[in-house]
Amino acid sequence: MKGFIGARQTTLASEISLTGTGVHSGAPVSIILYPADGDTGLRFFLSNGDGDGTEIPADQRSVTGVTLCTVLGDGNGASVATVEHLLAALRGLGVDNALIEIDSNEVPIMDGSSISFVEAIDEIGLVELEAPRRYLKVLKTITVEDAGAFGELSPHNGFRLDVEIEFDSALIGAQKIEIDLNPGSFRRELSRARTFGFMKDVERLWAAGLALGASLENTVAIGDDRIINREGLRYPDEFVRHKALDAVGDLALAGAPILGAYRSRRGGHRLNSLVLKAMFADSEAWTMVEAPRPAREVRHAEFSQRIAAANFAAERS
Ligand SMILES: [Zn+2]
C-alpha cells in the first residue's frame, strides 16, 4: 500500500521526451510528458506542430475504440490510440497529474510493455503537490458479462487485481495472477510484460492496415508450436501479466486511483471499459474520498516533504 496510498497528489519532477513507433501505423512518434498542476489528471495533447492542438482527457468517457488497443477521442475526429501501456506506467507508479504531448494519433509501442515509460519516469522522479490525493472508492460490487468474458469491481481497501486468461493455444493455456498493486509490485511483476499476438493473425491484421509496426522488437509472437522471439519470455506467465498491465492502464481511465478489487476472466480492453462504464452508471457504486493525512505529517509538517520523498524512494526497488 505504501507509496500508492500517499496523502498528496504527485506529478513528474520534470519533462520527459521519448520517441518510438506506432504499432498500428508503423510511423515514428514523439511524445513529451510534462508535469501538471494538482487536479489536472492525466491528459493527452495532440499537437499539430505549431503549438496548437487538441486536448483529450484520459477518461473512460473519451473511449472511442477497444479493438486491439484502447483509443481515446474528442468526438470531433481527433483520437489517440494505444494509450494503455503509457497510462499503466503513470498510474502504476502513482503519477496523478501529467500532460502527454504527442505528434501522432498513436502512443509509441516501445518494446510492447511499460518498462521504457517506467524507466524514464523513475529516472526523473516525482514531486508531491499541495492538492490532497483523491481516490475512487468502490462501494458495491459491479459485474459485467460480455461474450464469454467476465469482469467485476468490488470494494477493497487498496487496489487489487485478479486476472485470468484462457487460450486454446497450448503455449498460453490457462494463466492467473493475483496482485496487490503498488509502485514496487507494478515495476517488478507487471511492467516488463509485453503485448502478444498469434502469427496466424498477423497477415489478416496487415491486410486490414493494422499492426503495421508490429515486430519481434515489440510483440511476443506465438507460432503453432513455439514462441518465435529468440529471447523467449520475460516471465513464464508473461501473457496474463500483460493482461493485468493492460487492466492497470485501462482502469486509469477512471480518472483517479481506484480503491477496489478488479477481477477479469478472459477479458481485454473492451471488458475493462464496460466495467468502468457500468460502475459510473450506478451512482451508488462509487464515491470519491480523500486520502487521510498521516498523523506524523500533522505533528511535523515541516518534515512531511522529506518523509514523503523517503516513501517513494523505498518503493523504487
Ligand atoms: Zn497491451
mmCIF file of C-alpha atoms and ligand atoms in Angstrom:
data_model
loop_
_atom_site.group_PDB
_atom_site.id
_atom_site.type_symbol
_atom_site.label_atom_id
_atom_site.label_comp_id
_atom_site.label_asym_id
_atom_site.label_seq_id
_atom_site.Cartn_x
_atom_site.Cartn_y
_atom_site.Cartn_z
ATOM 1 C CA MET A 1 0.000 0.000 0.000
ATOM 2 C CA LYS A 2 2.874 2.334 0.786
ATOM 3 C CA GLY A 3 3.624 4.790 -1.981
ATOM 4 C CA PHE A 4 0.403 4.114 -3.789
ATOM 5 C CA ILE A 5 -1.577 5.499 -0.871
ATOM 6 C CA GLY A 6 0.219 8.808 -0.442
ATOM 7 C CA ALA A 7 -1.775 11.666 1.059
ATOM 8 C CA ARG A 8 -0.987 14.111 -1.705
ATOM 9 C CA GLN A 9 -1.178 14.167 -5.467
ATOM 10 C CA THR A 10 2.003 13.852 -7.468
ATOM 11 C CA THR A 11 3.385 14.900 -10.801
ATOM 12 C CA LEU A 12 6.620 14.397 -12.725
ATOM 13 C CA ALA A 13 9.703 16.206 -11.395
ATOM 14 C CA SER A 14 10.487 17.445 -14.927
ATOM 15 C CA GLU A 15 9.528 16.800 -18.531
ATOM 16 C CA ILE A 16 10.356 13.577 -20.371
ATOM 17 C CA SER A 17 10.842 13.156 -24.140
ATOM 18 C CA LEU A 18 10.524 9.764 -25.815
ATOM 19 C CA THR A 19 10.422 8.598 -29.410
ATOM 20 C CA GLY A 20 9.247 5.327 -30.895
ATOM 21 C CA THR A 21 6.968 3.715 -33.456
ATOM 22 C CA GLY A 22 3.193 3.405 -33.620
ATOM 23 C CA VAL A 23 2.362 -0.317 -33.622
ATOM 24 C CA HIS A 24 -0.672 0.101 -35.859
ATOM 25 C CA SER A 25 0.569 2.821 -38.246
ATOM 26 C CA GLY A 26 4.244 1.819 -38.262
ATOM 27 C CA ALA A 27 5.028 5.581 -38.251
ATOM 28 C CA PRO A 28 7.551 7.358 -35.986
ATOM 29 C CA VAL A 29 6.075 9.132 -32.940
ATOM 30 C CA SER A 30 7.457 11.632 -30.427
ATOM 31 C CA ILE A 31 5.891 12.209 -27.038
ATOM 32 C CA ILE A 32 6.723 14.667 -24.283
ATOM 33 C CA LEU A 33 5.384 14.122 -20.762
ATOM 34 C CA TYR A 34 5.033 17.418 -18.894
ATOM 35 C CA PRO A 35 4.494 17.978 -15.173
ATOM 36 C CA ALA A 36 0.981 19.295 -14.423
ATOM 37 C CA ASP A 37 -0.789 21.035 -11.533
ATOM 38 C CA GLY A 38 -2.906 19.252 -8.946
ATOM 39 C CA ASP A 39 -6.347 18.088 -10.125
ATOM 40 C CA THR A 40 -5.280 18.218 -13.806
ATOM 41 C CA GLY A 41 -5.301 14.434 -14.022
ATOM 42 C CA LEU A 42 -3.694 12.648 -16.966
ATOM 43 C CA ARG A 43 -4.403 14.427 -20.261
ATOM 44 C CA PHE A 44 -3.270 13.941 -23.849
ATOM 45 C CA PHE A 45 -2.430 16.909 -26.067
ATOM 46 C CA LEU A 46 -2.452 16.027 -29.764
ATOM 47 C CA SER A 47 -0.053 18.582 -31.192
ATOM 48 C CA ASN A 48 -0.331 19.773 -34.775
ATOM 49 C CA GLY A 49 3.203 21.112 -34.707
ATOM 50 C CA ASP A 50 2.711 24.879 -34.262
ATOM 51 C CA GLY A 51 1.721 24.931 -30.597
ATOM 52 C CA ASP A 52 -1.901 24.283 -31.453
ATOM 53 C CA GLY A 53 -3.698 21.018 -30.923
ATOM 54 C CA THR A 54 -6.476 19.070 -29.246
ATOM 55 C CA GLU A 55 -6.641 18.059 -25.608
ATOM 56 C CA ILE A 56 -8.240 14.744 -24.685
ATOM 57 C CA PRO A 57 -8.514 13.726 -21.026
ATOM 58 C CA ALA A 58 -7.585 10.156 -20.065
ATOM 59 C CA ASP A 59 -11.164 9.436 -19.052
ATOM 60 C CA GLN A 60 -13.476 6.488 -19.704
ATOM 61 C CA ARG A 61 -15.979 8.891 -21.298
ATOM 62 C CA SER A 62 -13.397 9.592 -24.039
ATOM 63 C CA VAL A 63 -13.049 5.925 -25.084
ATOM 64 C CA THR A 64 -13.902 5.532 -28.789
ATOM 65 C CA GLY A 65 -12.263 2.186 -29.552
ATOM 66 C CA VAL A 66 -11.400 -1.052 -27.745
ATOM 67 C CA THR A 67 -10.332 -3.359 -30.599
ATOM 68 C CA LEU A 68 -6.674 -4.463 -30.252
ATOM 69 C CA CYS A 69 -5.933 -1.379 -28.121
ATOM 70 C CA THR A 70 -7.736 1.404 -26.268
ATOM 71 C CA VAL A 71 -8.472 4.551 -28.294
ATOM 72 C CA LEU A 72 -9.485 7.937 -26.858
ATOM 73 C CA GLY A 73 -11.226 10.588 -28.944
ATOM 74 C CA ASP A 74 -12.666 14.086 -28.602
ATOM 75 C CA GLY A 75 -15.875 13.316 -30.509
ATOM 76 C CA ASN A 76 -14.767 15.575 -33.394
ATOM 77 C CA GLY A 77 -12.445 13.209 -35.206
ATOM 78 C CA ALA A 78 -9.263 13.680 -33.143
ATOM 79 C CA SER A 79 -8.088 10.466 -31.494
ATOM 80 C CA VAL A 80 -5.119 8.795 -29.858
ATOM 81 C CA ALA A 81 -4.647 5.011 -29.851
ATOM 82 C CA THR A 82 -2.675 2.516 -27.767
ATOM 83 C CA VAL A 83 -2.857 4.652 -24.626
ATOM 84 C CA GLU A 84 -2.906 1.719 -22.194
ATOM 85 C CA HIS A 85 0.775 0.891 -21.636
ATOM 86 C CA LEU A 86 1.711 4.522 -21.002
ATOM 87 C CA LEU A 87 -1.279 5.070 -18.712
ATOM 88 C CA ALA A 88 -0.382 1.853 -16.871
ATOM 89 C CA ALA A 89 3.117 3.205 -16.189
ATOM 90 C CA LEU A 90 1.776 6.550 -14.942
ATOM 91 C CA ARG A 91 -0.935 5.037 -12.744
ATOM 92 C CA GLY A 92 1.252 2.104 -11.693
ATOM 93 C CA LEU A 93 3.943 4.465 -10.387
ATOM 94 C CA GLY A 94 1.412 6.782 -8.719
ATOM 95 C CA VAL A 95 1.630 9.773 -11.110
ATOM 96 C CA ASP A 96 -1.653 11.661 -10.653
ATOM 97 C CA ASN A 97 -1.086 14.596 -12.987
ATOM 98 C CA ALA A 98 0.693 14.863 -16.355
ATOM 99 C CA LEU A 99 0.176 16.367 -19.785
ATOM 100 C CA ILE A 100 1.161 13.987 -22.579
ATOM 101 C CA GLU A 101 2.006 15.848 -25.783
ATOM 102 C CA ILE A 102 2.055 13.633 -28.847
ATOM 103 C CA ASP A 103 2.677 14.395 -32.532
ATOM 104 C CA SER A 104 0.741 11.396 -33.874
ATOM 105 C CA ASN A 105 -2.563 9.628 -33.239
ATOM 106 C CA GLU A 106 -0.879 6.686 -31.529
ATOM 107 C CA VAL A 107 1.325 6.298 -28.447
ATOM 108 C CA PRO A 108 4.634 4.637 -29.425
ATOM 109 C CA ILE A 109 4.672 0.903 -28.693
ATOM 110 C CA MET A 110 8.298 0.937 -27.430
ATOM 111 C CA ASP A 111 9.104 -2.733 -26.571
ATOM 112 C CA GLY A 112 5.419 -3.714 -26.181
ATOM 113 C CA SER A 113 5.463 -3.313 -22.396
ATOM 114 C CA SER A 114 5.502 -0.369 -19.958
ATOM 115 C CA ILE A 115 9.168 -0.643 -18.998
ATOM 116 C CA SER A 116 10.507 2.194 -21.210
ATOM 117 C CA PHE A 117 7.977 4.595 -19.682
ATOM 118 C CA VAL A 118 8.685 3.281 -16.166
ATOM 119 C CA GLU A 119 12.456 3.726 -16.541
ATOM 120 C CA ALA A 120 12.040 7.235 -17.952
ATOM 121 C CA ILE A 121 9.723 8.263 -15.091
ATOM 122 C CA ASP A 122 11.953 6.664 -12.451
ATOM 123 C CA GLU A 123 14.968 8.497 -13.837
ATOM 124 C CA ILE A 124 13.470 11.946 -13.239
ATOM 125 C CA GLY A 125 11.272 11.033 -10.212
ATOM 126 C CA LEU A 126 8.057 12.505 -8.846
ATOM 127 C CA VAL A 127 7.203 15.547 -6.770
ATOM 128 C CA GLU A 128 4.313 15.891 -4.351
ATOM 129 C CA LEU A 129 1.798 18.680 -4.841
ATOM 130 C CA GLU A 130 -0.305 20.526 -2.278
ATOM 131 C CA ALA A 131 -3.569 19.023 -3.532
ATOM 132 C CA PRO A 132 -4.773 16.046 -1.464
ATOM 133 C CA ARG A 133 -4.958 12.804 -3.387
ATOM 134 C CA ARG A 134 -8.472 11.639 -4.158
ATOM 135 C CA TYR A 135 -9.390 8.027 -4.689
ATOM 136 C CA LEU A 136 -12.310 6.473 -6.429
ATOM 137 C CA LYS A 137 -13.664 4.146 -3.756
ATOM 138 C CA VAL A 138 -15.776 1.223 -4.944
ATOM 139 C CA LEU A 139 -18.836 0.901 -2.676
ATOM 140 C CA LYS A 140 -20.595 -2.117 -4.121
ATOM 141 C CA THR A 141 -19.830 -4.986 -6.452
ATOM 142 C CA ILE A 142 -20.383 -4.332 -10.155
ATOM 143 C CA THR A 143 -20.259 -7.259 -12.577
ATOM 144 C CA VAL A 144 -20.256 -7.392 -16.365
ATOM 145 C CA GLU A 145 -20.578 -10.425 -18.621
ATOM 146 C CA ASP A 146 -19.712 -9.912 -22.242
ATOM 147 C CA ALA A 147 -19.282 -12.567 -24.931
ATOM 148 C CA GLY A 148 -17.666 -15.168 -22.654
ATOM 149 C CA ALA A 149 -15.711 -12.586 -20.655
ATOM 150 C CA PHE A 150 -16.465 -11.686 -17.045
ATOM 151 C CA GLY A 151 -15.394 -8.590 -15.126
ATOM 152 C CA GLU A 152 -16.048 -7.366 -11.601
ATOM 153 C CA LEU A 153 -15.138 -4.362 -9.465
ATOM 154 C CA SER A 154 -15.735 -4.809 -5.745
ATOM 155 C CA PRO A 155 -14.948 -2.932 -2.509
ATOM 156 C CA HIS A 156 -11.386 -3.389 -1.237
ATOM 157 C CA ASN A 157 -9.036 -1.313 0.917
ATOM 158 C CA GLY A 158 -6.272 -0.972 -1.674
ATOM 159 C CA PHE A 159 -6.010 -1.754 -5.371
ATOM 160 C CA ARG A 160 -6.040 -5.459 -6.148
ATOM 161 C CA LEU A 161 -6.075 -7.234 -9.487
ATOM 162 C CA ASP A 162 -7.166 -10.815 -10.102
ATOM 163 C CA VAL A 163 -6.806 -11.654 -13.781
ATOM 164 C CA GLU A 164 -7.344 -14.980 -15.548
ATOM 165 C CA ILE A 165 -6.948 -15.846 -19.202
ATOM 166 C CA GLU A 166 -7.630 -18.991 -21.154
ATOM 167 C CA PHE A 167 -6.442 -19.562 -24.711
ATOM 168 C CA ASP A 168 -6.753 -22.575 -26.978
ATOM 169 C CA SER A 169 -3.027 -22.347 -27.721
ATOM 170 C CA ALA A 170 -1.037 -24.775 -25.554
ATOM 171 C CA LEU A 171 1.707 -22.116 -25.379
ATOM 172 C CA ILE A 172 -0.616 -19.942 -23.287
ATOM 173 C CA GLY A 173 -3.362 -22.174 -21.900
ATOM 174 C CA ALA A 174 -4.926 -21.042 -18.605
ATOM 175 C CA GLN A 175 -2.994 -18.451 -16.573
ATOM 176 C CA LYS A 176 -3.931 -16.499 -13.459
ATOM 177 C CA ILE A 177 -2.355 -13.696 -11.456
ATOM 178 C CA GLU A 178 -3.481 -12.038 -8.229
ATOM 179 C CA ILE A 179 -1.592 -8.934 -7.219
ATOM 180 C CA ASP A 180 -1.856 -6.037 -4.764
ATOM 181 C CA LEU A 181 -0.805 -3.037 -6.783
ATOM 182 C CA ASN A 182 1.748 -0.508 -5.557
ATOM 183 C CA PRO A 183 4.656 1.070 -7.428
ATOM 184 C CA GLY A 184 7.041 -1.691 -6.320
ATOM 185 C CA SER A 185 4.816 -4.605 -7.333
ATOM 186 C CA PHE A 186 3.885 -2.878 -10.595
ATOM 187 C CA ARG A 187 7.567 -2.448 -11.522
ATOM 188 C CA ARG A 188 8.570 -5.968 -10.537
ATOM 189 C CA GLU A 189 5.593 -8.070 -11.534
ATOM 190 C CA LEU A 190 3.883 -6.327 -14.460
ATOM 191 C CA SER A 191 5.880 -3.528 -16.083
ATOM 192 C CA ARG A 192 8.063 -5.730 -18.326
ATOM 193 C CA ALA A 193 5.278 -7.972 -19.661
ATOM 194 C CA ARG A 194 4.929 -7.485 -23.444
ATOM 195 C CA THR A 195 1.947 -7.496 -25.699
ATOM 196 C CA PHE A 196 1.482 -10.696 -27.697
ATOM 197 C CA GLY A 197 -0.090 -11.949 -30.884
ATOM 198 C CA PHE A 198 -0.539 -15.086 -32.941
ATOM 199 C CA MET A 199 1.441 -15.448 -36.153
ATOM 200 C CA LYS A 200 -1.701 -16.732 -37.883
ATOM 201 C CA ASP A 201 -3.438 -13.412 -37.175
ATOM 202 C CA VAL A 202 -0.639 -11.169 -38.432
ATOM 203 C CA GLU A 203 -1.381 -11.393 -42.153
ATOM 204 C CA ARG A 204 -5.066 -10.719 -41.540
ATOM 205 C CA LEU A 205 -4.178 -7.627 -39.487
ATOM 206 C CA TRP A 206 -1.693 -6.384 -42.077
ATOM 207 C CA ALA A 207 -4.307 -6.795 -44.821
ATOM 208 C CA ALA A 208 -6.648 -4.631 -42.699
ATOM 209 C CA GLY A 209 -3.929 -1.972 -42.404
ATOM 210 C CA LEU A 210 -3.357 -2.772 -38.723
ATOM 211 C CA ALA A 211 -0.301 -3.781 -36.736
ATOM 212 C CA LEU A 212 1.969 -2.397 -39.487
ATOM 213 C CA GLY A 213 4.581 -1.560 -36.841
ATOM 214 C CA ALA A 214 4.359 -4.926 -35.069
ATOM 215 C CA SER A 215 7.632 -6.820 -34.955
ATOM 216 C CA LEU A 216 9.588 -9.153 -32.720
ATOM 217 C CA GLU A 217 11.032 -5.972 -31.148
ATOM 218 C CA ASN A 218 7.649 -5.095 -29.607
ATOM 219 C CA THR A 219 5.439 -8.210 -29.613
ATOM 220 C CA VAL A 220 5.669 -11.761 -28.325
ATOM 221 C CA ALA A 221 4.816 -13.729 -31.465
ATOM 222 C CA ILE A 222 3.139 -17.083 -30.899
ATOM 223 C CA GLY A 223 3.600 -19.721 -33.585
ATOM 224 C CA ASP A 224 1.874 -23.095 -33.892
ATOM 225 C CA ASP A 225 4.231 -24.840 -31.502
ATOM 226 C CA ARG A 226 6.692 -22.266 -30.213
ATOM 227 C CA ILE A 227 7.375 -18.668 -29.246
ATOM 228 C CA ILE A 228 9.006 -17.089 -32.295
ATOM 229 C CA ASN A 229 11.053 -14.479 -30.362
ATOM 230 C CA ARG A 230 14.555 -15.807 -29.936
ATOM 231 C CA GLU A 231 14.926 -14.360 -26.425
ATOM 232 C CA GLY A 232 11.812 -16.256 -25.252
ATOM 233 C CA LEU A 233 9.559 -14.983 -22.467
ATOM 234 C CA ARG A 234 10.404 -12.440 -19.734
ATOM 235 C CA TYR A 235 8.129 -14.157 -17.213
ATOM 236 C CA PRO A 236 6.879 -17.776 -17.552
ATOM 237 C CA ASP A 237 3.320 -16.358 -17.442
ATOM 238 C CA GLU A 238 4.083 -13.147 -19.358
ATOM 239 C CA PHE A 239 0.707 -13.281 -21.151
ATOM 240 C CA VAL A 240 -1.524 -12.936 -18.093
ATOM 241 C CA ARG A 241 0.848 -10.355 -16.649
ATOM 242 C CA HIS A 242 0.437 -8.287 -19.793
ATOM 243 C CA LYS A 243 -3.351 -8.555 -19.464
ATOM 244 C CA ALA A 244 -3.012 -7.276 -15.886
ATOM 245 C CA LEU A 245 -0.794 -4.420 -17.134
ATOM 246 C CA ASP A 246 -3.453 -3.545 -19.726
ATOM 247 C CA ALA A 247 -6.072 -3.527 -16.949
ATOM 248 C CA VAL A 248 -3.996 -1.058 -14.892
ATOM 249 C CA GLY A 249 -3.833 1.234 -17.940
ATOM 250 C CA ASP A 250 -7.488 0.883 -18.869
ATOM 251 C CA LEU A 251 -8.636 1.391 -15.268
ATOM 252 C CA ALA A 252 -6.560 4.587 -15.129
ATOM 253 C CA LEU A 253 -9.415 5.946 -17.240
ATOM 254 C CA ALA A 254 -11.444 6.071 -14.018
ATOM 255 C CA GLY A 255 -9.669 9.437 -13.657
ATOM 256 C CA ALA A 256 -8.336 8.716 -10.164
ATOM 257 C CA PRO A 257 -6.616 5.817 -8.414
ATOM 258 C CA ILE A 258 -9.137 3.125 -7.509
ATOM 259 C CA LEU A 259 -9.730 1.710 -4.037
ATOM 260 C CA GLY A 260 -11.224 -1.596 -5.055
ATOM 261 C CA ALA A 261 -10.546 -5.085 -6.387
ATOM 262 C CA TYR A 262 -10.821 -5.861 -10.087
ATOM 263 C CA ARG A 263 -11.443 -9.379 -11.413
ATOM 264 C CA SER A 264 -11.169 -10.175 -15.086
ATOM 265 C CA ARG A 265 -11.828 -13.552 -16.741
ATOM 266 C CA ARG A 266 -10.989 -13.907 -20.445
ATOM 267 C CA GLY A 267 -11.153 -10.139 -20.630
ATOM 268 C CA GLY A 268 -9.458 -7.355 -22.533
ATOM 269 C CA HIS A 269 -9.794 -3.671 -23.340
ATOM 270 C CA ARG A 270 -13.491 -3.999 -24.160
ATOM 271 C CA LEU A 271 -14.336 -5.690 -20.856
ATOM 272 C CA ASN A 272 -12.223 -3.208 -18.860
ATOM 273 C CA SER A 273 -14.080 -0.320 -20.466
ATOM 274 C CA LEU A 274 -17.514 -1.906 -19.964
ATOM 275 C CA VAL A 275 -16.870 -2.486 -16.253
ATOM 276 C CA LEU A 276 -15.829 1.142 -15.695
ATOM 277 C CA LYS A 277 -18.870 2.402 -17.597
ATOM 278 C CA ALA A 278 -21.164 0.105 -15.579
ATOM 279 C CA MET A 279 -19.710 1.422 -12.333
ATOM 280 C CA PHE A 280 -20.055 5.086 -13.307
ATOM 281 C CA ALA A 281 -23.628 4.424 -14.480
ATOM 282 C CA ASP A 282 -24.565 3.464 -10.896
ATOM 283 C CA SER A 283 -24.125 6.458 -8.584
ATOM 284 C CA GLU A 284 -24.358 4.191 -5.518
ATOM 285 C CA ALA A 285 -21.459 2.037 -6.672
ATOM 286 C CA TRP A 286 -18.654 4.534 -6.029
ATOM 287 C CA THR A 287 -17.639 7.711 -4.259
ATOM 288 C CA MET A 288 -14.604 9.981 -4.189
ATOM 289 C CA VAL A 289 -12.607 10.002 -0.949
ATOM 290 C CA GLU A 290 -9.579 11.991 0.132
ATOM 291 C CA ALA A 291 -6.572 10.183 1.494
ATOM 292 C CA PRO A 292 -6.251 10.899 5.229
ATOM 293 C CA ARG A 293 -3.124 12.836 6.122
ATOM 294 C CA PRO A 294 -0.817 10.755 8.271
ATOM 295 C CA ALA A 295 -0.715 11.879 11.914
ATOM 296 C CA ARG A 296 3.053 12.408 11.759
ATOM 297 C CA GLU A 297 2.557 14.905 8.941
ATOM 298 C CA VAL A 298 0.193 16.974 11.072
ATOM 299 C CA ARG A 299 2.635 16.924 14.002
ATOM 300 C CA HIS A 300 5.749 17.548 11.944
ATOM 301 C CA ALA A 301 4.517 19.433 8.932
ATOM 302 C CA GLU A 302 7.987 20.772 8.185
ATOM 303 C CA PHE A 303 9.328 17.240 7.626
ATOM 304 C CA SER A 304 6.414 15.953 5.579
ATOM 305 C CA GLN A 305 8.068 16.580 2.228
ATOM 306 C CA ARG A 306 11.142 14.640 3.262
ATOM 307 C CA ILE A 307 9.140 11.730 4.689
ATOM 308 C CA ALA A 308 7.103 11.512 1.523
ATOM 309 C CA ALA A 309 10.246 11.523 -0.591
ATOM 310 C CA ALA A 310 11.644 8.672 1.514
ATOM 311 C CA ASN A 311 8.444 6.674 0.994
ATOM 312 C CA PHE A 312 8.774 6.975 -2.740
ATOM 313 C CA ALA A 313 12.437 6.058 -2.588
ATOM 314 C CA ALA A 314 11.603 2.919 -0.576
ATOM 315 C CA GLU A 315 9.268 1.771 -3.311
ATOM 316 C CA ARG A 316 11.871 2.122 -6.010
ATOM 317 C CA SER A 317 13.298 -1.339 -5.742
HETATM 318 ZN ZN ZN B 1 -1.386 -4.265 -24.011
#
